Amino acid sequence: MTHPLLARLDAGETLISDGATGTYLQQHGLAPGGCPEEFNLTHPEVVREMAAAYFAAGSDMVLTNSFGGNVFRLRHYGYGDRVRELNRLGVAHARSVAPPGRFVVGSIGPTGEFLEPLGDVSVAEMAAVFAEQAEALEEGGADAILVETMISLEEATLAVRVARERTNCVVIATMVFDKGPRGYFTMMGNTPEQAARELLDAGAHVVGSNCGNGIAQMVEIARQLREATDAPLLIHSNAGIPRIREGQLLYPETPEMMAPFFLELEQVGINIIGGCCGTNPDHIRALAHTLNRDPVAG
Amino acid sequence: METINAGLERELRDYVARPDEHARLRGIFERASPLMQEIAHHLIYGRKAEVDRLTRQALDEDYSPNVILDDGLIAGMAVVGIKFRDNLIFVPEVLIAARAMKAGLAHVEPILSASGIEPSGTVIMGTVKGDLHDIGKNLCIMMLRGAGFIVHDLGVDTKPEQFIEAVQRHQAPVVGMSALLTTTMPNMGRTIKAFEAAGLRSAIRFMVGGAAVTREFAAEIDADGYGKDAIACVELAKELTARSRRKL
């Protein structure tokens, strides 16, 4: 049976995703460089309120607080033996406040390690790491898994393959592209076209891009991806390159500034639109409003 | 003047488009012996075993370590830097070339330091507090060492006190800070503030870099320079070292 999320995409609907997790948590007490996933244990109310705020703003889907929830990252914070628990909690918190018909998407970020021969992690070892996280997210009740912020296509395709093999979740995969003198590439040298093709070949249901250098560039990346494939596409743009104001990080793109670009993303044919670093529930409200999707009160 | 070998000719023709860079590198390769040219070419393609073997051979043949460095290793790395900047190669290729460079340096460095040749400078490098990402920083370190700098690597999650302690212990005038996460970028500014509080700010030049770091951001936190990649980092370290020397 087609998952309702995919069914809605198939029906031609544009879905609204959520905004940032990390920057939201930092505004709500997470120390810079602290372990975000720890908040699933220590500050469950903050994580739930975040998900609730996004749902209220109009998000059809909310990501779990599990971006760094793999054993390589969690080990640094002393949580290497609690991967399953932290991921399951992350899903549970978002699910607990999800209105009927909305989706919870399990976030899987990069491991921060390089595969052999560039690094010293074998494919089998990294596959096991992704399997542990993906299975925990499904056990917790995630509708979908989002493999995100990837810079290595090899790592991203591995995560997609593992998530498809080990779970029945919808699998979405997004990568970060930088603009260089010859156009958009990942840090490791893959174009949006290559990334889309290989991620789809690996089994991703939806592909796309996240983070980046502001939404204007994201529209360019979106066009490139749309030309490369007919598959469903997701874009999570950050709110521009952050600046420092009085010791605080400030993301320059306001909801009003991003709104026309949200519309452009829809016109380009992006099927799921949301935000990354620096976007908050106000950005999502602006997105919902722009797409004529004002949330019904309550 | 030597004939430039076919491999390096191809590199110049296909990849080094800027006339000034093309002329400069052509000059270096024409000065370099066939053996040095071979080292440079293997280095460009990251062939570590060959760079390792030929560097040892060169030392056995009584090449001066400076010649091996300038005409072989650094000349090859210059091509890598240009190709990286121009999107012709990417991080994997640079990492592999840097490893080959390191293999060559391992033979040359002990002789250089024993002969009392002045290093290009001393740099303290670290990823700031709370940030566990070190790919970019490690690339910078390899390139800095390749350019003759002594680098003290403080690793990831480096607290301001650790930077201060390292600066004092090693008498280093230049500190390089890296942050990948937007959430940890402010810790670069906090580290500079900690140097101010310790009365050490004026003696130190700070360079910063990282995925979301910009020139404007560097200025906002009162850093002395911003490098967009590992190649820029080396140029910046040279400039900041020169500035700190003028000041002393």
Coordinates of C-alpha atoms in Angstrom, one line a residue:
Chain A
M1 CA 0.0 0.0 0.0
T2 CA 1.3 3.4 -0.8
H3 CA 2.1 5.4 2.3
P4 CA -0.3 8.4 2.7
L5 CA 2.7 10.8 2.5
L6 CA 3.5 9.4 -1.0
A7 CA -0.1 9.2 -1.9
R8 CA -0.5 12.9 -1.3
L9 CA 2.6 13.7 -3.3
D10 CA 1.2 11.5 -6.1
A11 CA -2.0 13.4 -6.0
G12 CA 0.0 16.6 -6.8
E13 CA -0.2 18.2 -3.4
T14 CA 2.7 20.4 -2.2
L15 CA 3.5 19.5 1.4
I16 CA 4.8 21.9 4.0
S17 CA 7.7 20.7 6.1
D18 CA 9.1 22.3 9.2
G19 CA 11.9 24.7 10.1
A20 CA 15.2 24.4 12.0
T21 CA 15.7 22.1 15.0
G22 CA 19.2 22.9 16.2
T23 CA 18.8 26.7 16.2
Y24 CA 15.4 26.4 17.8
L25 CA 16.8 24.3 20.6
Q26 CA 19.6 26.7 21.1
Q27 CA 17.1 29.5 21.6
H28 CA 15.5 27.3 24.2
G29 CA 18.4 26.5 26.4
L30 CA 20.7 24.2 24.4
A31 CA 24.3 25.3 25.0
P32 CA 26.3 26.0 21.8
G33 CA 27.9 22.7 20.9
G34 CA 25.7 20.8 23.4
C35 CA 24.2 17.5 22.4
P36 CA 20.8 18.3 20.8
E37 CA 19.6 14.7 21.1
E38 CA 20.2 14.8 24.9
F39 CA 17.2 17.2 25.0
N40 CA 15.0 14.2 24.1
L41 CA 15.8 12.9 27.6
T42 CA 16.4 16.1 29.6
H43 CA 14.0 18.6 28.1
P44 CA 11.2 16.6 26.5
E45 CA 8.8 19.5 26.9
V46 CA 11.0 21.8 24.7
V47 CA 11.2 19.1 22.0
R48 CA 7.4 18.6 22.1
E49 CA 6.7 22.3 22.1
M50 CA 9.0 22.7 19.1
A51 CA 7.1 20.1 17.1
A52 CA 3.7 21.5 18.3
A53 CA 4.8 25.0 17.2
Y54 CA 5.6 23.7 13.7
F55 CA 2.4 21.8 13.4
A56 CA 0.5 24.8 14.5
A57 CA 2.3 26.9 11.9
G58 CA 1.1 24.6 9.2
S59 CA 3.7 21.9 8.8
D60 CA 2.3 18.7 7.3
M61 CA 5.4 17.0 8.5
V62 CA 7.8 17.6 11.4
L63 CA 11.4 16.2 11.7
T64 CA 12.5 14.4 14.8
N65 CA 15.3 15.7 17.0
S66 CA 17.7 13.0 16.0
F67 CA 20.0 14.6 13.4
G68 CA 23.1 13.6 15.2
G69 CA 21.6 10.4 16.6
N70 CA 24.1 8.0 15.2
V71 CA 26.6 6.2 17.4
F72 CA 29.6 8.0 15.9
R73 CA 28.2 11.4 17.0
L74 CA 26.5 10.3 20.2
R75 CA 29.7 8.6 21.4
H76 CA 31.3 12.0 21.7
Y77 CA 28.7 13.1 24.3
G78 CA 28.8 9.8 26.2
Y79 CA 25.6 8.5 24.7
G80 CA 27.1 5.9 22.4
D81 CA 25.1 3.1 24.2
R82 CA 21.7 5.0 24.1
V83 CA 21.3 5.4 20.3
R84 CA 18.0 3.5 20.1
E85 CA 16.5 5.2 23.2
L86 CA 17.3 8.8 22.0
N87 CA 16.0 8.2 18.5
R88 CA 12.8 6.5 19.7
L89 CA 12.2 9.3 22.2
G90 CA 12.7 11.8 19.4
V91 CA 10.0 10.2 17.3
A92 CA 7.7 9.8 20.4
H93 CA 8.0 13.6 21.3
A94 CA 7.0 14.7 17.8
R95 CA 4.3 12.1 17.5
S96 CA 2.8 13.0 20.8
V97 CA 1.8 16.4 19.5
A98 CA 1.1 15.5 15.8
P99 CA -2.5 16.2 14.7
P100 CA -4.2 13.4 12.8
G101 CA -3.0 13.1 9.2
R102 CA 0.3 14.9 9.8
F103 CA 3.6 13.1 9.5
V104 CA 6.7 12.5 11.7
V105 CA 9.9 12.2 9.8
G106 CA 13.0 10.7 11.4
S107 CA 16.1 12.8 10.8
I108 CA 19.4 11.1 10.0
G109 CA 22.4 13.4 9.6
P110 CA 25.9 12.7 8.5
T111 CA 28.1 10.5 10.6
G112 CA 31.0 12.9 10.4
E113 CA 33.2 10.1 9.3
F114 CA 34.8 9.3 5.9
L115 CA 34.3 5.9 4.3
E116 CA 37.4 3.9 3.3
P117 CA 39.7 4.6 1.6
L118 CA 39.4 8.3 2.3
G119 CA 38.6 7.6 5.9
D120 CA 38.9 4.6 8.1
V121 CA 35.3 3.5 8.4
S122 CA 34.2 0.5 6.3
V123 CA 31.0 0.3 4.3
A124 CA 29.8 -2.5 6.6
E125 CA 30.5 -0.5 9.7
M126 CA 28.8 2.6 8.5
A127 CA 25.8 0.5 7.2
A128 CA 25.4 -1.0 10.7
V129 CA 25.5 2.5 12.2
F130 CA 22.7 3.8 9.9
A131 CA 20.7 0.5 10.4
E132 CA 20.7 1.1 14.2
Q133 CA 19.4 4.6 13.8
A134 CA 16.9 3.9 11.1
E135 CA 15.4 0.9 12.9
A136 CA 15.1 2.9 16.1
L137 CA 13.3 5.7 14.2
E138 CA 10.8 3.2 12.7
E139 CA 10.3 1.5 16.1
G140 CA 9.5 4.9 17.5
G141 CA 6.8 5.2 14.8
A142 CA 8.3 7.5 12.2
D143 CA 6.4 7.7 8.9
A144 CA 9.5 8.6 6.9
I145 CA 13.2 8.8 7.2
L146 CA 15.1 11.9 6.0
V147 CA 18.7 11.3 5.2
E148 CA 19.8 15.0 5.3
T149 CA 22.7 17.5 5.1
M150 CA 24.8 14.9 3.3
I151 CA 28.1 16.0 1.7
S152 CA 29.2 12.6 0.6
L153 CA 27.1 10.9 -2.0
E154 CA 28.6 7.5 -1.1
E155 CA 27.5 7.9 2.5
A156 CA 24.1 9.3 1.5
T157 CA 23.3 6.4 -0.9
L158 CA 24.5 3.9 1.8
A159 CA 22.1 5.5 4.3
V160 CA 19.2 5.4 1.8
R161 CA 19.9 1.7 0.9
V162 CA 20.0 0.7 4.6
A163 CA 16.9 2.6 5.4
R164 CA 15.0 1.0 2.5
E165 CA 16.3 -2.5 3.4
R166 CA 15.8 -2.3 7.1
T167 CA 12.5 -0.3 7.4
N168 CA 9.2 0.2 5.7
C169 CA 9.5 4.0 6.1
V170 CA 9.3 6.4 3.2
V171 CA 12.9 7.4 2.5
I172 CA 13.9 11.0 1.6
A173 CA 17.5 12.1 1.0
T174 CA 18.9 15.6 0.7
M175 CA 22.4 16.9 0.1
V176 CA 24.2 20.2 0.5
F177 CA 25.5 21.9 -2.6
D178 CA 27.8 24.8 -2.8
K179 CA 28.2 27.2 -5.7
G180 CA 31.7 27.2 -7.2
P181 CA 33.1 28.6 -10.4
R182 CA 31.7 25.7 -12.3
G183 CA 28.3 25.6 -10.7
Y184 CA 26.8 23.6 -7.9
F185 CA 28.7 20.7 -6.3
T186 CA 28.8 18.8 -3.1
M187 CA 32.0 19.2 -1.1
M188 CA 33.0 15.9 -2.5
G189 CA 32.4 16.9 -6.1
N190 CA 28.9 15.6 -7.1
T191 CA 26.4 17.7 -9.1
P192 CA 22.8 17.9 -8.2
E193 CA 22.0 15.8 -11.2
Q194 CA 24.3 13.0 -10.2
A195 CA 23.1 13.1 -6.6
A196 CA 19.5 12.9 -7.6
R197 CA 20.1 10.0 -9.9
E198 CA 22.2 7.9 -7.5
L199 CA 19.9 8.6 -4.5
L200 CA 16.9 7.5 -6.5
D201 CA 18.8 4.5 -7.8
A202 CA 19.6 3.6 -4.2
G203 CA 15.9 3.6 -3.5
A204 CA 15.0 7.1 -2.2
H205 CA 11.3 8.0 -2.7
V206 CA 12.0 11.7 -2.6
V207 CA 15.3 13.5 -3.1
G208 CA 16.4 17.1 -2.8
S209 CA 18.7 19.6 -1.0
N210 CA 18.9 21.3 2.3
C211 CA 20.8 23.9 4.3
G212 CA 22.9 25.8 1.7
N213 CA 23.6 29.5 1.4
G214 CA 20.2 31.1 1.4
I215 CA 17.0 30.6 -0.4
A216 CA 17.9 32.4 -3.7
Q217 CA 20.6 29.9 -4.4
M218 CA 18.3 27.1 -3.3
V219 CA 15.8 28.1 -6.1
E220 CA 18.7 27.6 -8.6
I221 CA 19.5 24.2 -7.1
A222 CA 15.8 23.3 -7.2
R223 CA 15.6 24.1 -10.9
Q224 CA 18.6 22.0 -11.6
L225 CA 17.1 19.1 -9.7
R226 CA 13.7 19.5 -11.4
E227 CA 15.4 19.3 -14.8
A228 CA 17.2 16.2 -13.8
T229 CA 14.3 14.1 -12.5
D230 CA 10.5 13.8 -12.4
A231 CA 10.7 12.2 -8.9
P232 CA 9.3 14.1 -5.9
L233 CA 11.6 16.7 -4.6
L234 CA 12.2 18.3 -1.2
I235 CA 13.9 21.6 -0.4
H236 CA 14.8 22.8 3.1
S237 CA 16.5 26.1 2.8
N238 CA 18.3 27.9 5.6
A239 CA 17.6 31.5 6.3
G240 CA 20.8 32.8 4.7
I241 CA 24.3 32.9 6.0
P242 CA 24.3 33.9 9.7
R243 CA 25.8 37.0 11.1
I244 CA 26.7 37.9 14.6
R245 CA 24.8 40.7 16.4
E246 CA 25.7 41.4 20.0
G247 CA 27.1 38.0 20.4
Q248 CA 24.0 36.3 19.0
L249 CA 23.7 34.5 15.7
L250 CA 21.3 36.3 13.4
Y251 CA 20.0 34.7 10.2
P252 CA 19.4 37.4 7.7
E253 CA 16.4 36.0 5.8
T254 CA 13.1 36.9 7.5
P255 CA 9.8 35.1 6.8
E256 CA 8.8 38.1 4.6
M257 CA 12.0 37.8 2.6
M258 CA 11.8 34.1 2.1
A259 CA 8.1 34.1 1.2
P260 CA 8.4 35.0 -2.6
F261 CA 11.1 32.3 -2.9
F262 CA 8.8 29.7 -1.3
L263 CA 6.3 30.5 -4.0
E264 CA 9.0 30.2 -6.6
L265 CA 10.0 26.8 -5.2
E266 CA 6.5 25.6 -5.6
Q267 CA 6.3 27.0 -9.2
V268 CA 9.6 25.2 -10.0
G269 CA 7.8 22.0 -9.0
I270 CA 9.2 21.3 -5.6
N271 CA 6.8 18.9 -3.8
I272 CA 7.9 19.3 -0.2
I273 CA 9.1 22.7 1.0
G274 CA 10.5 23.7 4.4
G275 CA 13.3 25.4 6.2
C276 CA 16.7 24.6 7.6
C277 CA 19.1 26.5 10.0
G278 CA 17.7 29.8 11.1
T279 CA 14.1 29.2 10.1
N280 CA 11.5 29.1 12.8
P281 CA 7.7 28.6 13.1
D282 CA 7.2 32.2 11.7
H283 CA 8.9 31.2 8.5
I284 CA 6.7 28.1 8.2
R285 CA 3.6 30.3 8.9
A286 CA 4.8 32.6 6.0
L287 CA 5.3 29.5 3.8
A288 CA 1.8 28.2 4.6
H289 CA 0.3 31.6 3.9
T290 CA 2.2 32.0 0.7
L291 CA 1.0 28.6 -0.5
N292 CA -2.6 29.6 0.5
R293 CA -2.5 27.1 3.2
D294 CA -3.5 29.1 6.2
P295 CA -3.7 26.6 9.1
V296 CA -7.2 26.2 10.6
A297 CA -7.2 27.4 14.2
G298 CA -7.0 24.6 16.7
Chain B
M1 CA 66.3 24.9 -18.4
E2 CA 64.6 21.5 -18.4
T3 CA 62.0 20.1 -20.7
I4 CA 58.7 19.8 -18.8
N5 CA 57.5 16.2 -18.7
A6 CA 54.4 15.3 -20.6
G7 CA 52.2 14.9 -17.5
L8 CA 53.0 18.3 -16.2
E9 CA 52.6 19.9 -19.6
R10 CA 49.1 18.4 -19.7
E11 CA 48.3 19.8 -16.3
L12 CA 49.4 23.3 -17.4
R13 CA 47.5 23.1 -20.6
D14 CA 44.3 21.6 -19.3
Y15 CA 44.0 23.0 -15.8
V16 CA 46.1 26.1 -15.3
A17 CA 44.2 28.8 -17.2
R18 CA 45.2 32.0 -15.5
P19 CA 48.1 33.5 -17.4
D20 CA 50.0 34.7 -14.3
E21 CA 49.7 31.3 -12.6
H22 CA 50.5 29.5 -15.8
A23 CA 53.7 31.5 -16.3
R24 CA 54.8 31.1 -12.7
L25 CA 54.3 27.4 -12.6
R26 CA 55.9 26.9 -16.0
G27 CA 58.9 28.8 -14.7
I28 CA 59.1 26.5 -11.6
F29 CA 58.7 23.3 -13.7
E30 CA 61.4 24.5 -16.2
R31 CA 63.7 25.0 -13.3
A32 CA 62.9 21.7 -11.8
S33 CA 64.9 18.5 -12.6
P34 CA 63.2 15.6 -14.2
L35 CA 63.1 13.9 -10.8
M36 CA 61.5 16.9 -9.2
Q37 CA 59.0 17.1 -12.0
E38 CA 58.1 13.5 -11.5
I39 CA 57.5 14.0 -7.8
A40 CA 55.3 17.0 -8.5
H41 CA 53.2 15.0 -11.0
H42 CA 52.8 12.0 -8.7
L43 CA 51.8 14.4 -5.9
I44 CA 49.1 16.0 -8.1
Y45 CA 47.5 12.5 -8.5
G46 CA 48.0 11.5 -4.9
R47 CA 50.3 8.7 -5.6
K48 CA 51.7 8.3 -2.1
A49 CA 54.0 5.4 -2.6
E50 CA 55.7 7.0 -5.6
V51 CA 56.1 10.4 -3.8
D52 CA 57.5 8.5 -0.8
R53 CA 60.0 6.5 -2.9
L54 CA 61.2 9.3 -5.1
T55 CA 61.6 11.7 -2.2
R56 CA 63.9 9.2 -0.5
Q57 CA 65.7 8.7 -3.8
A58 CA 66.2 12.5 -4.2
L59 CA 67.8 12.7 -0.7
D60 CA 70.0 9.8 -1.6
E61 CA 71.1 11.7 -4.7
D62 CA 72.0 14.7 -2.5
Y63 CA 69.2 17.0 -3.5
S64 CA 68.8 19.7 -0.9
P65 CA 65.6 19.4 1.1
N66 CA 64.6 22.9 0.1
V67 CA 64.8 22.0 -3.6
I68 CA 62.7 18.9 -3.0
L69 CA 60.2 21.0 -1.1
D70 CA 60.0 23.9 -3.6
D71 CA 60.4 22.2 -6.9
G72 CA 58.7 18.9 -6.1
L73 CA 56.2 18.9 -3.3
I74 CA 55.1 22.5 -3.1
A75 CA 55.1 22.9 -6.9
G76 CA 52.8 19.9 -7.2
M77 CA 50.6 21.1 -4.4
A78 CA 50.2 24.5 -6.2
V79 CA 48.6 22.7 -9.1
V80 CA 46.3 20.9 -6.7
G81 CA 45.3 24.2 -5.1
I82 CA 44.4 25.7 -8.4
K83 CA 42.4 22.7 -9.6
F84 CA 40.6 22.7 -6.3
R85 CA 39.8 26.4 -6.4
D86 CA 38.5 26.0 -10.0
N87 CA 36.2 23.1 -9.1
L88 CA 38.2 20.7 -11.3
I89 CA 38.9 18.5 -8.3
F90 CA 37.3 18.3 -4.9
V91 CA 38.0 17.4 -1.3
P92 CA 38.7 13.7 -1.9
E93 CA 41.4 14.4 -4.5
V94 CA 42.9 17.1 -2.3
L95 CA 43.0 14.8 0.8
I96 CA 44.7 12.1 -1.2
A97 CA 47.3 14.6 -2.6
A98 CA 47.9 15.9 0.9
R99 CA 48.6 12.4 2.1
A100 CA 51.2 11.9 -0.7
M101 CA 52.7 15.3 0.3
K102 CA 52.9 14.2 3.9
A103 CA 54.7 11.0 2.9
G104 CA 57.3 13.2 1.1
L105 CA 57.5 15.7 3.9
A106 CA 58.2 12.9 6.4
H107 CA 61.6 12.5 4.8
V108 CA 62.4 16.1 4.2
E109 CA 61.3 17.7 7.5
P110 CA 63.8 16.1 9.9
I111 CA 66.6 17.3 7.7
L112 CA 65.2 20.8 7.4
S113 CA 64.7 21.2 11.2
A114 CA 68.2 19.7 11.9
S115 CA 69.7 22.2 9.6
G116 CA 68.2 25.1 11.5
I117 CA 66.2 26.5 8.6
E118 CA 63.6 28.9 9.8
P119 CA 60.0 27.6 9.5
S120 CA 57.5 29.8 7.7
G121 CA 55.8 30.4 11.0
T122 CA 54.0 28.7 13.9
V123 CA 50.3 28.3 13.9
I124 CA 47.9 27.0 16.5
M125 CA 44.9 25.3 14.9
G126 CA 41.7 24.0 16.4
T127 CA 37.9 23.4 15.9
V128 CA 36.2 25.6 18.5
K129 CA 34.3 24.5 21.6
G130 CA 31.3 22.4 21.0
D131 CA 32.2 21.5 17.4
L132 CA 33.4 18.1 16.5
H133 CA 34.1 18.6 12.8
D134 CA 37.6 18.6 11.6
I135 CA 37.7 17.8 7.9
G136 CA 38.3 21.4 6.9
K137 CA 40.7 22.1 9.7
N138 CA 42.7 19.0 8.9
L139 CA 43.0 19.9 5.3
C140 CA 44.3 23.4 6.3
I141 CA 46.8 21.8 8.6
M142 CA 48.2 19.5 5.9
M143 CA 48.5 22.5 3.5
L144 CA 50.1 24.6 6.2
R145 CA 52.7 22.0 7.0
G146 CA 53.3 21.5 3.3
A147 CA 54.1 25.2 3.1
G148 CA 56.6 24.9 5.9
F149 CA 54.6 26.0 8.9
I150 CA 54.9 24.4 12.3
V151 CA 51.3 23.6 13.3
H152 CA 50.1 22.6 16.7
D153 CA 46.8 20.9 16.2
L154 CA 44.4 21.2 19.2
G155 CA 41.8 18.9 17.6
V156 CA 38.1 19.4 18.0
D157 CA 36.0 20.9 20.8
T158 CA 38.8 23.3 21.8
K159 CA 38.0 25.6 24.7
P160 CA 39.2 29.2 24.8
E161 CA 41.6 28.3 27.7
Q162 CA 43.1 25.6 25.6
F163 CA 43.8 28.0 22.8
I164 CA 45.4 30.5 25.3
E165 CA 47.5 27.8 26.9
A166 CA 48.8 26.6 23.5
V167 CA 49.6 30.1 22.4
Q168 CA 51.6 30.7 25.5
R169 CA 53.4 27.3 25.5
H170 CA 54.4 27.5 21.8
Q171 CA 54.8 31.3 21.5
A172 CA 52.7 31.1 18.4
P173 CA 51.5 34.5 16.9
V174 CA 48.8 33.0 14.7
V175 CA 45.7 31.1 15.7
G176 CA 43.4 29.4 13.2
M177 CA 39.9 28.5 14.3
S178 CA 37.4 26.4 12.5
A179 CA 33.6 25.8 13.0
L180 CA 31.3 23.8 10.8
L181 CA 28.1 24.3 12.7
T182 CA 26.4 27.6 12.6
T183 CA 25.5 27.0 16.2
T184 CA 29.2 26.9 17.3
M185 CA 30.4 29.8 15.1
P186 CA 29.9 32.3 17.9
N187 CA 32.4 30.4 20.0
M188 CA 35.1 31.8 17.6
G189 CA 34.1 35.2 18.8
R190 CA 34.1 34.1 22.4
T191 CA 37.6 32.7 22.1
I192 CA 38.8 36.0 20.8
K193 CA 37.1 37.7 23.7
A194 CA 38.8 35.4 26.1
F195 CA 42.2 36.4 24.7
E196 CA 41.1 40.0 25.2
A197 CA 40.2 39.3 28.8
A198 CA 43.6 37.6 29.3
G199 CA 45.3 40.7 27.9
L200 CA 46.7 38.7 24.9
R201 CA 44.6 39.9 22.1
S202 CA 47.0 42.4 20.6
A203 CA 49.8 39.9 20.3
I204 CA 47.8 37.4 18.3
R205 CA 46.4 37.2 14.8
F206 CA 43.3 35.2 14.4
M207 CA 42.2 33.5 11.2
V208 CA 38.9 31.8 10.9
G209 CA 37.1 29.5 8.5
G210 CA 34.3 26.9 8.1
A211 CA 31.4 26.1 6.0
A212 CA 29.1 28.9 6.9
V213 CA 31.8 31.4 8.0
T214 CA 32.1 34.5 5.8
R215 CA 34.4 37.4 5.5
E216 CA 31.7 39.6 7.1
F217 CA 31.3 37.2 10.0
A218 CA 35.1 37.2 10.5
A219 CA 35.0 41.0 10.7
E220 CA 32.0 41.0 13.1
I221 CA 33.9 38.8 15.6
D222 CA 37.1 40.9 15.2
A223 CA 39.1 38.1 13.6
D224 CA 42.1 39.2 11.6
G225 CA 41.4 37.2 8.5
Y226 CA 39.1 34.7 6.8
G227 CA 40.1 31.9 4.5
K228 CA 37.5 30.2 2.4
D229 CA 39.4 27.0 1.9
A230 CA 42.7 25.3 2.7
I231 CA 44.6 27.0 -0.1
A232 CA 43.4 30.5 1.1
C233 CA 44.4 29.4 4.7
V234 CA 48.0 29.1 3.7
E235 CA 48.1 32.5 2.0
L236 CA 46.4 34.0 5.0
A237 CA 48.8 32.4 7.5
K238 CA 51.7 33.8 5.6
E239 CA 50.2 37.3 5.6
L240 CA 49.3 37.2 9.3
T241 CA 52.7 35.9 10.2
A242 CA 54.3 38.7 8.3
R243 CA 52.0 41.2 10.1
S244 CA 52.8 39.8 13.5
R245 CA 56.6 40.0 12.7
R246 CA 56.3 43.6 11.6
K247 CA 54.6 44.4 14.8
L248 CA 57.2 42.7 17.1

